Amino acid sequence: MLSKKQKFSSIGKKVLMALTGFFLMFFLLQHLSINLLSVVNADVFNKVSHFMGTNPVVQYVLQPVLIFSVVFHFAWGMVLEYQNNQARDVKYAKYKGNANATWMSRNMIISGLAVLAFLAIHFYDFWLPEINTKYIQGDMSGMKHGSDNFRYHEELVSKFAHQPIRVVLYIVAFMMLSLHLLHGFQSSFQTVGFNHSKYTPILKKLGNLFAIAVPLGFVIIAIYHYNSQPH
Ligand code: HEM
């Protein structure tokens, strides 16, 4: 039997996972919305990207919170997984992993690590060059060298256009993200104590929709630009 204090601290630890998870899901939605603009209208995508890339609130408030959430969610997830494994070895010698949980819920650490591996590649592709241009070279203009056209849309297209390996890698990562969200979305609401006979089933359906539609949106962007003409 867990003591009250142990129960509280284990729920407290999960709450921090849920809160950072909420923020990351909010980020995913805005990231998808902005990137979908790249498919619809290059000019609008360029303008919104420039605003997001130079606005001080986004750069110095939201971006540090985002980076903190990614690092925290990953590191804390590893700690909780380790502690759960320890507890399971000692207390539940007869634990049968597949008896009462879905594949997704038992393998959050695997899908999470796959998303993290994707983020490493993704940062190398997009984020580091952006930091380099803006904060190391000091060029905040958002313009292509020697021209008065924005560079964002062109840079994005050049990463995907006729680049089969990157497109396939990204699509595999989006599928892993989907598996992670299929459990993570509804689990985070459950952790913060949302439990209602009428609304919990609706929330589960909404969670499945989010977990499929958001990664699918990213897949569409990658495939669309695979077929784009590089500038
Ligand atoms: C086809 C899909 C995607 C495209 C085209 C894309 C594009 C981009 C671009 C252009 C940037 C640089 C933004 C900047 O710093 O100015 C960026 C940054 C970033 N992306 Fe993505 N992204 C995609 C999917 C994802 C997914 C699925 C995730 C999360 C699992 C993700 C997480 C991030 C993070 C954390 C950053 C750094 C924060 C930021 O600057 O906004 N991206 N992405």
Coordinates of C-alpha atoms and ligand atoms in Angstrom, one line a residue:
M1 CA 0.0 0.0 0.0
L2 CA 1.3 3.5 -0.9
S3 CA 1.2 6.0 1.9
K4 CA -0.9 9.3 1.4
K5 CA 2.4 11.2 1.0
Q6 CA 3.7 8.8 -1.6
K7 CA 0.4 8.9 -3.5
F8 CA 0.4 12.6 -3.5
S9 CA 4.0 13.0 -4.6
S10 CA 3.5 10.5 -7.4
I11 CA 0.4 12.4 -8.7
G12 CA 2.3 15.7 -8.2
K13 CA 5.1 14.5 -10.4
K14 CA 2.6 13.4 -13.1
V15 CA 0.9 16.8 -12.9
L16 CA 4.1 18.5 -14.0
M17 CA 4.2 16.1 -17.0
A18 CA 0.6 17.0 -17.8
L19 CA 1.1 20.8 -17.6
T20 CA 4.2 20.8 -19.8
G21 CA 2.2 18.3 -22.1
F22 CA -0.6 20.9 -22.4
F23 CA 1.8 23.6 -23.4
L24 CA 3.5 21.4 -26.0
M25 CA 0.1 20.5 -27.5
F26 CA -0.8 24.1 -27.7
F27 CA 2.5 24.8 -29.4
L28 CA 1.8 21.9 -31.9
L29 CA -1.5 23.5 -32.9
Q30 CA 0.0 26.9 -33.5
H31 CA 3.1 25.4 -35.2
L32 CA 0.8 23.4 -37.5
S33 CA -1.4 26.3 -38.3
I34 CA 1.5 28.5 -39.3
N35 CA 3.2 25.8 -41.3
L36 CA 0.0 25.0 -43.2
L37 CA 0.1 28.6 -44.5
S38 CA 3.3 27.6 -46.4
V39 CA 1.0 25.3 -48.5
V40 CA -1.8 27.9 -48.9
N41 CA 0.0 31.2 -49.5
A42 CA 3.8 31.8 -49.6
D43 CA 3.5 35.6 -48.9
V44 CA 1.3 35.2 -45.9
F45 CA 3.5 32.4 -44.5
N46 CA 6.6 34.7 -44.9
K47 CA 4.9 37.6 -43.1
V48 CA 3.7 35.5 -40.2
S49 CA 7.1 33.7 -39.9
H50 CA 8.8 37.1 -39.8
F51 CA 6.4 38.4 -37.1
M52 CA 6.9 35.2 -35.0
G53 CA 10.7 35.3 -35.6
T54 CA 11.2 38.9 -34.5
N55 CA 8.4 39.6 -32.0
P56 CA 10.1 40.0 -28.5
V57 CA 7.2 38.3 -26.6
V58 CA 7.5 35.2 -28.9
Q59 CA 11.3 35.3 -28.9
Y60 CA 12.1 36.1 -25.2
V61 CA 9.0 34.7 -23.4
L62 CA 7.2 32.0 -25.4
Q63 CA 10.4 30.4 -26.9
P64 CA 12.3 30.0 -23.6
V65 CA 9.1 28.5 -22.0
L66 CA 8.8 26.1 -25.0
I67 CA 12.4 25.0 -24.8
F68 CA 12.1 24.5 -21.0
S69 CA 8.9 22.5 -21.6
V70 CA 10.5 20.2 -24.1
V71 CA 13.6 19.5 -21.9
F72 CA 11.5 19.2 -18.7
H73 CA 8.9 16.9 -20.3
F74 CA 11.6 14.6 -21.6
A75 CA 13.8 14.5 -18.5
W76 CA 10.9 14.1 -16.1
G77 CA 9.4 11.4 -18.3
M78 CA 12.6 9.4 -18.0
V79 CA 12.7 9.9 -14.2
L80 CA 9.1 8.7 -13.9
E81 CA 9.6 5.7 -16.2
Y82 CA 12.7 4.7 -14.1
Q83 CA 10.8 5.1 -10.8
N84 CA 7.8 3.1 -12.2
N85 CA 10.0 0.3 -13.3
Q86 CA 11.6 0.1 -9.9
A87 CA 8.2 0.1 -8.1
R88 CA 6.9 -2.6 -10.6
D89 CA 9.9 -4.9 -10.1
V90 CA 9.5 -4.8 -6.3
K91 CA 5.7 -4.6 -5.8
Y92 CA 4.1 -6.2 -8.8
A93 CA 6.2 -9.2 -9.6
K94 CA 3.2 -10.6 -11.5
Y95 CA 2.5 -7.4 -13.5
K96 CA 1.3 -8.3 -16.9
G97 CA 2.0 -5.3 -19.1
N98 CA -0.6 -6.0 -21.7
A99 CA -3.4 -7.1 -19.4
N100 CA -4.8 -3.7 -18.6
A101 CA -3.2 -1.0 -20.8
T102 CA -3.0 -0.1 -24.5
W103 CA 0.2 -0.4 -26.5
M104 CA 0.4 3.4 -26.6
S105 CA 0.2 3.8 -22.8
R106 CA 2.8 1.2 -22.2
N107 CA 5.2 2.6 -24.7
M108 CA 5.1 6.3 -24.1
I109 CA 8.9 6.3 -23.5
I110 CA 9.5 4.7 -26.9
S111 CA 7.3 7.0 -28.9
G112 CA 8.6 9.9 -26.8
L113 CA 12.3 9.0 -27.5
A114 CA 11.4 8.8 -31.2
V115 CA 9.9 12.3 -31.2
L116 CA 13.0 13.6 -29.3
A117 CA 15.3 12.0 -32.0
F118 CA 13.1 13.8 -34.6
L119 CA 13.5 17.1 -32.7
A120 CA 17.3 16.8 -32.8
I121 CA 17.2 16.5 -36.6
H122 CA 14.5 19.2 -36.9
F123 CA 16.5 21.7 -34.8
Y124 CA 19.5 21.0 -37.0
D125 CA 17.4 21.6 -40.1
F126 CA 15.5 24.7 -39.1
W127 CA 16.1 26.1 -35.6
L128 CA 19.9 26.3 -35.5
P129 CA 20.2 28.0 -38.9
E130 CA 17.5 30.5 -37.8
I131 CA 19.4 31.2 -34.5
N132 CA 22.7 31.5 -36.5
T133 CA 21.2 34.0 -39.0
K134 CA 19.5 36.1 -36.4
Y135 CA 21.6 36.1 -33.3
I136 CA 25.1 35.1 -34.5
Q137 CA 25.3 36.9 -37.9
G138 CA 22.9 39.6 -36.5
D139 CA 20.7 39.6 -39.6
M140 CA 17.1 40.3 -38.3
S141 CA 15.8 41.5 -41.7
G142 CA 14.3 38.2 -42.7
M143 CA 15.4 38.9 -46.3
K144 CA 17.3 36.8 -48.8
H145 CA 20.9 38.0 -49.4
G146 CA 21.0 40.7 -51.9
S147 CA 17.2 40.9 -52.5
D148 CA 14.1 42.4 -50.9
N149 CA 12.2 39.1 -50.8
F150 CA 11.6 37.2 -47.6
R151 CA 13.7 34.0 -47.2
Y152 CA 11.4 31.8 -45.0
H153 CA 9.2 30.0 -47.6
E154 CA 12.2 29.3 -49.8
E155 CA 14.2 27.9 -46.9
L156 CA 11.4 25.6 -45.9
V157 CA 10.7 24.3 -49.5
S158 CA 14.5 23.7 -50.0
K159 CA 14.4 21.2 -47.1
F160 CA 11.7 19.0 -48.6
A161 CA 11.7 19.5 -52.3
H162 CA 12.9 16.2 -53.9
Q163 CA 14.5 15.1 -50.5
P164 CA 13.0 11.6 -50.1
I165 CA 15.1 10.6 -47.1
R166 CA 14.1 13.7 -45.0
V167 CA 10.5 13.4 -46.0
V168 CA 10.3 9.7 -45.0
L169 CA 12.2 10.3 -41.7
Y170 CA 9.8 13.2 -40.9
I171 CA 6.7 11.1 -41.8
V172 CA 7.9 8.2 -39.5
A173 CA 8.4 10.8 -36.7
F174 CA 4.9 12.2 -37.2
M175 CA 3.5 8.6 -36.9
M176 CA 5.3 8.2 -33.6
L177 CA 4.0 11.6 -32.5
S178 CA 0.5 10.4 -33.3
L179 CA 1.0 7.3 -31.1
H180 CA 2.4 9.5 -28.3
L181 CA -0.6 11.8 -28.5
L182 CA -3.2 9.0 -28.7
H183 CA -2.4 8.2 -25.0
G184 CA -0.9 11.6 -23.9
F185 CA -3.9 13.8 -24.7
Q186 CA -6.5 12.1 -22.6
S187 CA -4.0 11.0 -20.0
S188 CA -3.0 14.6 -19.2
F189 CA -6.6 15.6 -18.6
Q190 CA -7.1 12.6 -16.4
T191 CA -4.0 13.5 -14.4
V192 CA -5.2 17.0 -13.6
G193 CA -8.4 15.4 -12.3
F194 CA -10.8 16.0 -15.2
N195 CA -13.3 13.2 -14.7
H196 CA -16.9 13.5 -15.8
S197 CA -19.4 10.9 -16.8
K198 CA -20.7 12.9 -19.8
Y199 CA -17.6 14.9 -20.9
T200 CA -14.8 12.3 -20.4
P201 CA -15.9 10.1 -23.4
I202 CA -16.2 13.2 -25.6
L203 CA -12.7 14.4 -24.5
K204 CA -11.4 10.9 -25.4
K205 CA -12.8 11.3 -28.9
L206 CA -11.4 14.8 -29.2
G207 CA -8.0 13.4 -28.1
N208 CA -8.1 10.8 -30.8
L209 CA -9.0 13.4 -33.4
F210 CA -6.2 15.7 -32.2
A211 CA -3.7 12.8 -32.2
I212 CA -4.5 11.9 -35.8
A213 CA -5.4 15.2 -37.4
V214 CA -2.3 17.2 -36.2
P215 CA 0.4 14.7 -37.3
L216 CA -1.6 14.2 -40.5
G217 CA -1.4 17.9 -41.1
F218 CA 2.4 17.8 -40.8
V219 CA 2.5 14.8 -43.2
I220 CA 0.5 16.8 -45.8
I221 CA 3.0 19.7 -45.5
A222 CA 6.0 17.5 -46.0
I223 CA 4.5 15.6 -49.0
Y224 CA 3.3 18.9 -50.5
H225 CA 6.7 20.5 -50.4
Y226 CA 8.4 17.3 -51.6
N227 CA 6.6 17.9 -54.9
S228 CA 7.4 21.7 -54.9
Q229 CA 9.9 23.3 -57.2
P230 CA 13.0 24.3 -55.3
H231 CA 13.6 28.0 -55.9
Ligands
HEM1 C1 6.3 19.4 -41.8 C2 6.4 19.6 -40.5 C3 7.1 20.8 -39.9 C4 7.7 21.9 -40.5 C5 7.6 22.3 -41.9 C6 8.3 22.7 -39.4 C7 9.0 23.9 -39.6 C8 9.7 24.5 -38.6 C9 10.4 25.8 -38.8 C10 10.5 26.5 -40.2 C11 11.0 26.1 -37.6 C12 11.9 27.3 -37.4 C13 11.1 28.4 -36.8 C14 11.9 29.5 -36.2 O1 12.6 29.3 -35.3 O2 11.8 30.6 -36.8 C15 10.6 25.1 -36.7 C16 11.0 25.1 -35.3 C17 10.6 24.2 -34.4 N1 9.8 23.1 -34.6 FE1 9.0 22.6 -36.4 N2 8.1 22.0 -38.2 C18 7.4 20.8 -38.5 C19 7.0 19.9 -37.5 C20 7.3 19.9 -36.1 C21 6.9 19.0 -35.2 C22 6.0 17.8 -35.4 C23 7.4 19.4 -34.0 C24 7.2 18.8 -32.6 C25 7.1 17.5 -32.4 C26 8.1 20.6 -34.2 C27 8.8 21.3 -33.2 C28 9.5 22.5 -33.4 C29 10.2 23.2 -32.4 C30 10.2 22.8 -30.9 C31 10.8 24.3 -33.0 C32 11.7 25.4 -32.3 C33 10.8 26.4 -31.8 C34 10.4 27.5 -32.7 O3 11.3 28.3 -33.1 O4 9.3 27.7 -33.1 N3 8.1 20.9 -35.5 N4 9.8 24.2 -37.3

